[in-house]
Short mmCIF file of C-alpha atoms in Angstrom, two decimals:
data_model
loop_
_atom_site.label_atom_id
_atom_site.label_comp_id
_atom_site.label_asym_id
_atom_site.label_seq_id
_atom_site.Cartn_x
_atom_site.Cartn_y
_atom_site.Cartn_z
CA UNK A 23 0.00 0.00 0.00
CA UNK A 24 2.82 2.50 0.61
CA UNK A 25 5.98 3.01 -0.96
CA UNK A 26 9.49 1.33 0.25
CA UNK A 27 10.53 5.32 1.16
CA UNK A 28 7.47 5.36 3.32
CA UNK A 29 8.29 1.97 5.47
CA UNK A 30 12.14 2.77 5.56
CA UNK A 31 10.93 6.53 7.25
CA UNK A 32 9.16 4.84 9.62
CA UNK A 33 11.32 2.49 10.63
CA UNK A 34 14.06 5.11 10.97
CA UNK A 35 11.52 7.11 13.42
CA UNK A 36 10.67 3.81 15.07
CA UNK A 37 14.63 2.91 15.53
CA UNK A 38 15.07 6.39 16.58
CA UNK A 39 12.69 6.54 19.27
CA UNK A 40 13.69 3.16 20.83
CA UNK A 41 17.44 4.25 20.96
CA UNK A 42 16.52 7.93 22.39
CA UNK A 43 14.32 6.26 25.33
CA UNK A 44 16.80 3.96 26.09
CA UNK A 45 19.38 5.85 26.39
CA UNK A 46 17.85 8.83 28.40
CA UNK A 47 16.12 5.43 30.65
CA UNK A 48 19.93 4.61 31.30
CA UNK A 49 21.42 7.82 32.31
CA UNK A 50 18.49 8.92 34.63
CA UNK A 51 18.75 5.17 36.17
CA UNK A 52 22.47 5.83 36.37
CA UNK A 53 22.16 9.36 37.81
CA UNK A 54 19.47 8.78 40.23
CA UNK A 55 21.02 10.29 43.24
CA UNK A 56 20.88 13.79 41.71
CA UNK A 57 17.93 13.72 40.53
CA UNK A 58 15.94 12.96 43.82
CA UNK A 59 15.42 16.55 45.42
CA UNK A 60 15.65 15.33 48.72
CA UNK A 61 16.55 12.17 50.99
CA UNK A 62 14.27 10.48 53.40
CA UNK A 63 15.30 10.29 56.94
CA UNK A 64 15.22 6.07 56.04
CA UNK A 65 17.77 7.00 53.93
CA UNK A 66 19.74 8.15 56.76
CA UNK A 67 19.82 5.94 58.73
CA UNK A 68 21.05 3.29 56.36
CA UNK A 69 23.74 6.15 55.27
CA UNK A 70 27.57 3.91 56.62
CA UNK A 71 29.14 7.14 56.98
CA UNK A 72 28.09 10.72 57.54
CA UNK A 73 29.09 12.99 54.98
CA UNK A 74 29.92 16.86 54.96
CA UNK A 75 28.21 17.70 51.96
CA UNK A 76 24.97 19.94 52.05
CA UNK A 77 22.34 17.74 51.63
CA UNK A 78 18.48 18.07 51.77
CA UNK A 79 16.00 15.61 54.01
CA UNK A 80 12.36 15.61 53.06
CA UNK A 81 9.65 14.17 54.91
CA UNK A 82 6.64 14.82 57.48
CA UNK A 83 7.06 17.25 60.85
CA UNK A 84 5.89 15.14 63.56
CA UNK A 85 3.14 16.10 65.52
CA UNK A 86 3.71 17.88 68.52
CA UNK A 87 7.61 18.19 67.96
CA UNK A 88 8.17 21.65 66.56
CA UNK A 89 9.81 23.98 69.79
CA UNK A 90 10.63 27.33 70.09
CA UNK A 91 13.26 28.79 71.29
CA UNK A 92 14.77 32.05 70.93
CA UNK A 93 15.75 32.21 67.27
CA UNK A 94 15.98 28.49 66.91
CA UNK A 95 13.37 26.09 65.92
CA UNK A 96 13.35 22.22 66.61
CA UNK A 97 11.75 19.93 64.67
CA UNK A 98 11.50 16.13 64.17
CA UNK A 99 11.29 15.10 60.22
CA UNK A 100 9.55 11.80 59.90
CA UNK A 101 8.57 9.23 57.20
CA UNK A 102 6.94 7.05 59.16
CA UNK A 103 9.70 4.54 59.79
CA UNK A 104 12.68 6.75 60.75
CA UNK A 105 12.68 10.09 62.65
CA UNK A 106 15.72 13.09 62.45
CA UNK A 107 15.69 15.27 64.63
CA UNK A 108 16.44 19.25 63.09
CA UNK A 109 17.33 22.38 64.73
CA UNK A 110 16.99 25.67 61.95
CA UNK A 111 17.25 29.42 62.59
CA UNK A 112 15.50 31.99 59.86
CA UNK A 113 12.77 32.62 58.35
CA UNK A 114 10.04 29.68 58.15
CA UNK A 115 7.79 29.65 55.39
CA UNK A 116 4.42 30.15 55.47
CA UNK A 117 2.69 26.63 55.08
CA UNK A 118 5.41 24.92 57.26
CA UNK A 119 3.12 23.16 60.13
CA UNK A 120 3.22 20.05 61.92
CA UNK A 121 1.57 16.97 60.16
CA UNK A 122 2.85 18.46 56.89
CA UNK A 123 5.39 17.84 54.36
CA UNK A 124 8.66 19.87 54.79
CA UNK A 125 12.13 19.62 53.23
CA UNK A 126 15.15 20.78 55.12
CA UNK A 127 18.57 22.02 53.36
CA UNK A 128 21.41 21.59 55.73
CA UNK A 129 24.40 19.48 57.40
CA UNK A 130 23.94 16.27 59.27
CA UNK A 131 26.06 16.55 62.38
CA UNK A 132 25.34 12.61 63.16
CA UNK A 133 22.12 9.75 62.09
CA UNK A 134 19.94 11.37 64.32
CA UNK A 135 20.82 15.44 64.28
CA UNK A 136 20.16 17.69 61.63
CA UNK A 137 21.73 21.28 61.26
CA UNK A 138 19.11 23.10 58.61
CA UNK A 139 20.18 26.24 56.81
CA UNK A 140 17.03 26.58 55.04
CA UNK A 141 13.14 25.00 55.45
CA UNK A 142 11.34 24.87 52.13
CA UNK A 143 7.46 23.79 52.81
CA UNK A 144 6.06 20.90 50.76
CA UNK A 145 2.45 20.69 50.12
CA UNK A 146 0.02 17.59 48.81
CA UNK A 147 -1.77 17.41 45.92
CA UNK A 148 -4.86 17.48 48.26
CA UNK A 149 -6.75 20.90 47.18
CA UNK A 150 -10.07 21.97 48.90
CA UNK A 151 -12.16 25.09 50.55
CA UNK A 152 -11.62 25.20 54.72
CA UNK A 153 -15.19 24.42 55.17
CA UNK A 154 -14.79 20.87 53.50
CA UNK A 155 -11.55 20.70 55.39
CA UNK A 156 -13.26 21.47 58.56
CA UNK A 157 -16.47 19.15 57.46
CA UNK A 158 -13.63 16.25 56.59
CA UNK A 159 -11.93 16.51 60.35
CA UNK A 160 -15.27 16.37 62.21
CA UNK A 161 -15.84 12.82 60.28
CA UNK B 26 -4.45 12.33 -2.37
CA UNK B 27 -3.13 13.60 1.27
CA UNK B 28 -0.20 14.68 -0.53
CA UNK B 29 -1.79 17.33 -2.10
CA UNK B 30 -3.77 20.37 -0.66
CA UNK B 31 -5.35 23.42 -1.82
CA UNK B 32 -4.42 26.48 0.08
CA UNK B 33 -7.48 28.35 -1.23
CA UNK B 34 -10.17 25.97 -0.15
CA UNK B 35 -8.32 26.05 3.42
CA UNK B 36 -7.79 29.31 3.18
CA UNK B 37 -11.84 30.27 2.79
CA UNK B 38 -12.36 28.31 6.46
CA UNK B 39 -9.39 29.63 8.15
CA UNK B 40 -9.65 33.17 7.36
CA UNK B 41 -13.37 33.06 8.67
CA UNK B 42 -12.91 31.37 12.20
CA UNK B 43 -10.57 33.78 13.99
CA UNK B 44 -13.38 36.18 14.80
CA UNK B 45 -15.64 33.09 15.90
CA UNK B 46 -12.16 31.66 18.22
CA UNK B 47 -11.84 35.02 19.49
CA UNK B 48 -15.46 35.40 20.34
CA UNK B 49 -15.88 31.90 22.30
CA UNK B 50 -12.10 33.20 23.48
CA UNK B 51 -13.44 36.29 25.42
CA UNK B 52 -16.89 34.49 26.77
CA UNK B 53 -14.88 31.60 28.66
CA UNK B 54 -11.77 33.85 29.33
CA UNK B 55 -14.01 35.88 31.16
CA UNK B 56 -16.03 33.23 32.90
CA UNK B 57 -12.92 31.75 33.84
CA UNK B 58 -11.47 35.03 35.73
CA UNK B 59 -14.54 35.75 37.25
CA UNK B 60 -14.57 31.90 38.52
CA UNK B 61 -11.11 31.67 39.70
CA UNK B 62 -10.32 34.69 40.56
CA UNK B 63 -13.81 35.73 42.68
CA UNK B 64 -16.02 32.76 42.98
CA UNK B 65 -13.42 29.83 43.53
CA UNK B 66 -13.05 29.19 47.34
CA UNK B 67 -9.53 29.77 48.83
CA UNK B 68 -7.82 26.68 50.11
CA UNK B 69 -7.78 25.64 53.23
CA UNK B 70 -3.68 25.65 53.44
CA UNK B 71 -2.55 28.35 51.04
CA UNK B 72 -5.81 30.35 51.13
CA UNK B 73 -5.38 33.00 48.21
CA UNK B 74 -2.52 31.49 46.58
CA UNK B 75 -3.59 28.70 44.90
CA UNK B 76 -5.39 31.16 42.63
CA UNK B 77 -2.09 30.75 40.49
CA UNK B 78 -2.78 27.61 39.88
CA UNK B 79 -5.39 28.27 37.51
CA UNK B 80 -3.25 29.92 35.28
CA UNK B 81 -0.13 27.94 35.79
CA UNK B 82 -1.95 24.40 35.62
CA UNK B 83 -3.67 25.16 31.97
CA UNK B 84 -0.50 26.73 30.65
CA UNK B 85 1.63 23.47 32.08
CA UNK B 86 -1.37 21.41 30.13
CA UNK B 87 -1.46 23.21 27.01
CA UNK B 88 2.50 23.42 26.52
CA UNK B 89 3.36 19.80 26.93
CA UNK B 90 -0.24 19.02 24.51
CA UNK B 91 1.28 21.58 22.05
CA UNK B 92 4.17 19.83 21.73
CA UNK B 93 2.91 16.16 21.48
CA UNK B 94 0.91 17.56 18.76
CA UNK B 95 3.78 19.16 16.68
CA UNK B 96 5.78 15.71 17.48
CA UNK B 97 3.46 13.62 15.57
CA UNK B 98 2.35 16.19 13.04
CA UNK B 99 6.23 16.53 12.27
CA UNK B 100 6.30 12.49 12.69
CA UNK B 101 3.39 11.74 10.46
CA UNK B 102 4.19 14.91 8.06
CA UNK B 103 8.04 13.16 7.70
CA UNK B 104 6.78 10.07 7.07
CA UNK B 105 4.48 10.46 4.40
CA UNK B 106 5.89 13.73 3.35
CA UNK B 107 2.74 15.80 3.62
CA UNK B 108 4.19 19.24 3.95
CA UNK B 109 0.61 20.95 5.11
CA UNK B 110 1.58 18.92 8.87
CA UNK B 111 4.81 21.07 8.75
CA UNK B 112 2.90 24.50 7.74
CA UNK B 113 0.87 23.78 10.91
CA UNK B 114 3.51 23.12 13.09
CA UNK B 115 5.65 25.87 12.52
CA UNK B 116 2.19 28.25 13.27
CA UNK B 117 1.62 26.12 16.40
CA UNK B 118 5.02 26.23 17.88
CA UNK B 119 4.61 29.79 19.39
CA UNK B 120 1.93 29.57 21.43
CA UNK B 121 3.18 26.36 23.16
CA UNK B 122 6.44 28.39 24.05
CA UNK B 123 4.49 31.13 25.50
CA UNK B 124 2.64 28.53 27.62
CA UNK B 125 6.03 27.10 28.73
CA UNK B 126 7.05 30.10 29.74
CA UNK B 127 3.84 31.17 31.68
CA UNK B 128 3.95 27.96 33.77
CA UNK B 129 7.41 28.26 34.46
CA UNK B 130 7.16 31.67 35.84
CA UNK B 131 3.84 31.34 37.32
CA UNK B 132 5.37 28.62 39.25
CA UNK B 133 8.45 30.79 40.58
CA UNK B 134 5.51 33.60 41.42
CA UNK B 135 3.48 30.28 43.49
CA UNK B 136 6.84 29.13 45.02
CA UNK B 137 7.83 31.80 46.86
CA UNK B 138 4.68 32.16 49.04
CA UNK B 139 4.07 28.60 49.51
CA UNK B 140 7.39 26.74 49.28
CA UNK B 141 9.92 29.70 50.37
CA UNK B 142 11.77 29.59 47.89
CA UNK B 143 11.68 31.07 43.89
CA UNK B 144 12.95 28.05 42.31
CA UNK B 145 14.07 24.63 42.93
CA UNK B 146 16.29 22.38 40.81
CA UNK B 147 13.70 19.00 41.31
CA UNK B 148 12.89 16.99 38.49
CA UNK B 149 9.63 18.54 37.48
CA UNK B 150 11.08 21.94 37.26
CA UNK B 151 14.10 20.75 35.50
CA UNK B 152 12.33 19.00 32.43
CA UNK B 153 9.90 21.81 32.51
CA UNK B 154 12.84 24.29 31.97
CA UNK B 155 14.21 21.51 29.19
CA UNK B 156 10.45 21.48 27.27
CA UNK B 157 10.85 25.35 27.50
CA UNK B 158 14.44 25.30 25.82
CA UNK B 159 13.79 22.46 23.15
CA UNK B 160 10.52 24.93 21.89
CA UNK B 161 12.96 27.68 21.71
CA UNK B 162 15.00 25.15 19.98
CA UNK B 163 11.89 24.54 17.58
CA UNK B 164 10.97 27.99 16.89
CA UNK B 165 14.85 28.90 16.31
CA UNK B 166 15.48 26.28 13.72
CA UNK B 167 12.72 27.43 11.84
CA UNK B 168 14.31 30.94 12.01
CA UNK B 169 17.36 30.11 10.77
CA UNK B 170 16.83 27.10 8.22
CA UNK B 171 13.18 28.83 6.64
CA UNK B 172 15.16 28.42 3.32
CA UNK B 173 16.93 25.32 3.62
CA UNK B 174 15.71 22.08 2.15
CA UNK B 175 16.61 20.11 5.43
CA UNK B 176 14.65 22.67 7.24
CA UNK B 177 11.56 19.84 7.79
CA UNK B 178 14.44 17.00 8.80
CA UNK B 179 15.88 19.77 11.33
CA UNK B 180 12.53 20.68 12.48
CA UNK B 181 11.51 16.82 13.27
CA UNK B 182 14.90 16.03 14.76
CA UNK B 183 14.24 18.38 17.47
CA UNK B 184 10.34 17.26 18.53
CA UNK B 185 11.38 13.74 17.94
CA UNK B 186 14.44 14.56 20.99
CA UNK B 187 12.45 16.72 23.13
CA UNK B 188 9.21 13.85 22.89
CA UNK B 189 11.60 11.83 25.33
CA UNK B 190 11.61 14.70 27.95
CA UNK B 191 7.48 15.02 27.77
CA UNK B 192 6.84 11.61 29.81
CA UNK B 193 9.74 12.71 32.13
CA UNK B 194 8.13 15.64 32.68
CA UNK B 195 4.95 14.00 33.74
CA UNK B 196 5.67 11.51 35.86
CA UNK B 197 8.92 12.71 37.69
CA UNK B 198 6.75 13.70 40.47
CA UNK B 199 6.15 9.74 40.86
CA UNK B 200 9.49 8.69 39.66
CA UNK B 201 11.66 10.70 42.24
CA UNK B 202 11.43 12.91 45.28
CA UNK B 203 11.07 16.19 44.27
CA UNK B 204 9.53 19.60 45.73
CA UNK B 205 6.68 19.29 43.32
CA UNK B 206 3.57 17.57 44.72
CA UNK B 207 2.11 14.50 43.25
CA UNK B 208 -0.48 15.18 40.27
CA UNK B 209 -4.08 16.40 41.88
CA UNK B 210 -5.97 15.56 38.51
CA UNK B 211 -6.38 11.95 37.60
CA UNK B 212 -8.21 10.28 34.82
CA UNK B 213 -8.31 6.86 36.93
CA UNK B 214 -8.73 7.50 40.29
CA UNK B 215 -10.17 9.97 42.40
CA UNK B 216 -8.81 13.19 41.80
CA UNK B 217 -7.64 15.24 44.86
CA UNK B 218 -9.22 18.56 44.02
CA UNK B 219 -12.29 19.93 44.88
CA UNK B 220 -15.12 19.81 42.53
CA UNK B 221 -15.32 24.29 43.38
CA UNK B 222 -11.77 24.22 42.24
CA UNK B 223 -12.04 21.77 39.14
CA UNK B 224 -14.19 24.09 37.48
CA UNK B 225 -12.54 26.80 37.22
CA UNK B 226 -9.23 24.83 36.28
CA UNK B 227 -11.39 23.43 33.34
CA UNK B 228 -12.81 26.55 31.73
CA UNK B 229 -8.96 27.90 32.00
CA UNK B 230 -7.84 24.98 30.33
CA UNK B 231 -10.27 25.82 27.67
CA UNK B 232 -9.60 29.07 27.42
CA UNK B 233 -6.14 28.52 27.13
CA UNK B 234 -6.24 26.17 24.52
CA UNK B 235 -8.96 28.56 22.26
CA UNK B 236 -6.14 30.91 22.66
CA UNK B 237 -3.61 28.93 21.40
CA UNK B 238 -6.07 27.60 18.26
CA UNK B 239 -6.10 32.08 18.08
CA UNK B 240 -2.94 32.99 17.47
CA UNK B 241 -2.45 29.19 15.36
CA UNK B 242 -5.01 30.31 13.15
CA UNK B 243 -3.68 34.39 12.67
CA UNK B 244 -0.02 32.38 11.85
CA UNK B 245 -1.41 29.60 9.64
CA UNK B 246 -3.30 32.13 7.38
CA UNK B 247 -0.09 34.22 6.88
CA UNK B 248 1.51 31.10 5.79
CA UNK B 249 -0.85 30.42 3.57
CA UNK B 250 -1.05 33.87 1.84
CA UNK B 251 2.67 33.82 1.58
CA UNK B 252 2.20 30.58 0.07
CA UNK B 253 -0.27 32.18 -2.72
CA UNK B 254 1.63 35.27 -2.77
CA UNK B 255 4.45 32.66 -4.69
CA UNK B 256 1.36 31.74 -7.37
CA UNK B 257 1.55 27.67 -5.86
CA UNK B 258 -2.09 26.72 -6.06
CA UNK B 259 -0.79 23.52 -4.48
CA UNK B 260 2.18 22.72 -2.04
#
């Protein structure tokens, strides 16, 4: 039905395609590390040594755990399994809250302590008006 | 048969519907501000804020479907060598860029209040940043090689490379960890938005896209009267 050109064009694409994916499937496989934004606190703990590199820890503030004092914040970062426990001074962002997601930039000083030089606030993909919010929590 | 076109019978629908685009433009564009803008609700975390989203959600949409569509146009058009794909490409590229560049700095604008920070180097804002590069790309190599034979070759190189970045771009937010939250919108499960929210987002979307299908139509009719303007009654 169509001409040799047409099928050796399409083939070419075809070929092309396969080779592009495969190759860009390899070098994000490869490069992994850097392309996660952030670790989980899981991560951590499996971590054999503790580096000096800036790094950046994402997960959930645990309820209850956030402390004031003076300039200094405390926090716990949690994914559920493993904890880290965070101390940061400046300026919090505005949706940062306990129960919610949070990402810390900053210098582990061991597994369990966390030295944060800057708290960006993650938020879910959950969007809705404060009265279903409110209607949703009285449930 | 698809070989051949006739710029004259194309050209007596496409010069009409503008002013009909335009009109259905300004109706929804207008329903859509009012909605998200006034009627939407706030939400219950970022209150105000996520009123960006309804301009940097559409824009996202439209920017990654613009350039799907000029990958298979260019795909299909190479293939078969239909060179009317190519005249439509080349007057759809723009818009998509604009879009790309709306949800990128939409996003920087939504960042800062709700994140803390302008911009973040996570995978969703990286291949974002790529999509918005390979349309420049695009639009450049049109530019430059508008006389050259290979100009359609060129052209269909680049969509056929940036294609690969277009899944990236949609699931990274799965794939990795990044700043970005998980998609809200999802054709097979429950999506995570509120209905009061939706609409809005919807009649943007539409908007958005009867823009594009705008300035598309504007760009494919000067094609076509340079086209004429060369006395070809047929590519």
């Amino acid at each position: 039905m169509y001409g040799h050109k047409v099928k050796l064009r399409f083939l070419f694409i075809f070929v092309a395609l396969t080779i592009l994916a495969l190759t860009t499937f390899l070098i994000l496989k490869s490069l992994e590390e850097n392309v996660i934004y952030f670790q989980s606190p899981s991560d951590i703990k499996t971590l054999n040594n503790v580096k000096k590199e800036k790094i950046r820890i994402g997960g959930m503030v645990k309820e209850s755990s956030i402390e004031i004092r003076n300039n200094e914040v405390n926090f716990i970062i949690t994914d559920l399994n493993n904890e880290l426990n965070v101390s940061y001074s400046g300026v919090i962002p505005n949706l940062f809250s306990e129960g919610k997601g949070v990402v810390a930039e900053g210098y582990l000083k061991d597994k369990n302590f966390f030295v944060a030089t800057k708290i960006l606030a993650k938020h879910d993909e959950n969007y809705m008006p404060p009265e279903v919010k409110e209607a949703l929590q009285e449930k | 048969m698809l070989k051949y076109f006739e710029p004259n019978k194309i050209f007596s629908i496409t010069s009409k519907a503008p002013k009909y685009v335009l009109f259905l433009f300004i109706i929804l564009f207008s329903i859509g501000l009012t909605e998200s803008l006034f009627l939407s609700p706030e939400d219950y975390k970022q209150s105000h804020s996520v009123r960006i989203m309804y301009v940097h959600v559409p824009a996202a949409w439209i920017s990654i479907g613009i350039f799907t569509t000029l990958t298979v146009l260019s795909i299909v058009g190479f293939i078969f060598k239909i060179r009317n794909f190519f005249l439509i490409t080349k007057s759809l590229a723009p818009s998509g860029f604009v879009f790309c560049v709306i949800a990128l700095v939409t996003g920087s604008i939504w960042g800062k209040p709700t994140w803390g920070t302008w911009w973040a180097w996570d995978a969703r804002i990286t291949s974002m940043l790529i999509l918005s590069l390979f349309y420049l790309m695009y639009l450049l190599a049109w530019r430059i090689y508008e006389k050259s034979d290979n100009v359609l070759k060129i052209t269909t190189s680049i969509t056929i490379l940036g294609i690969i970045n277009v899944p990236i771009i949609k699931y990274s937010v799965d794939w990795w960890n990044t700043l970005h939250q998980q998609a809200s919108i999802n054709i097979l499960s429950k999506s995570t938005i509120h209905e009061s929210m939706l609409f809005p987002l919807i009649i943007m979307t539409a908007a958005f896209a009867l823009f594009s299908l705008l300035i598309f139509l504007m760009k494919y009719n000067t094609e076509l009267i340079k086209i004429k303007n060369k006395g070809l009654d047929r590519l």
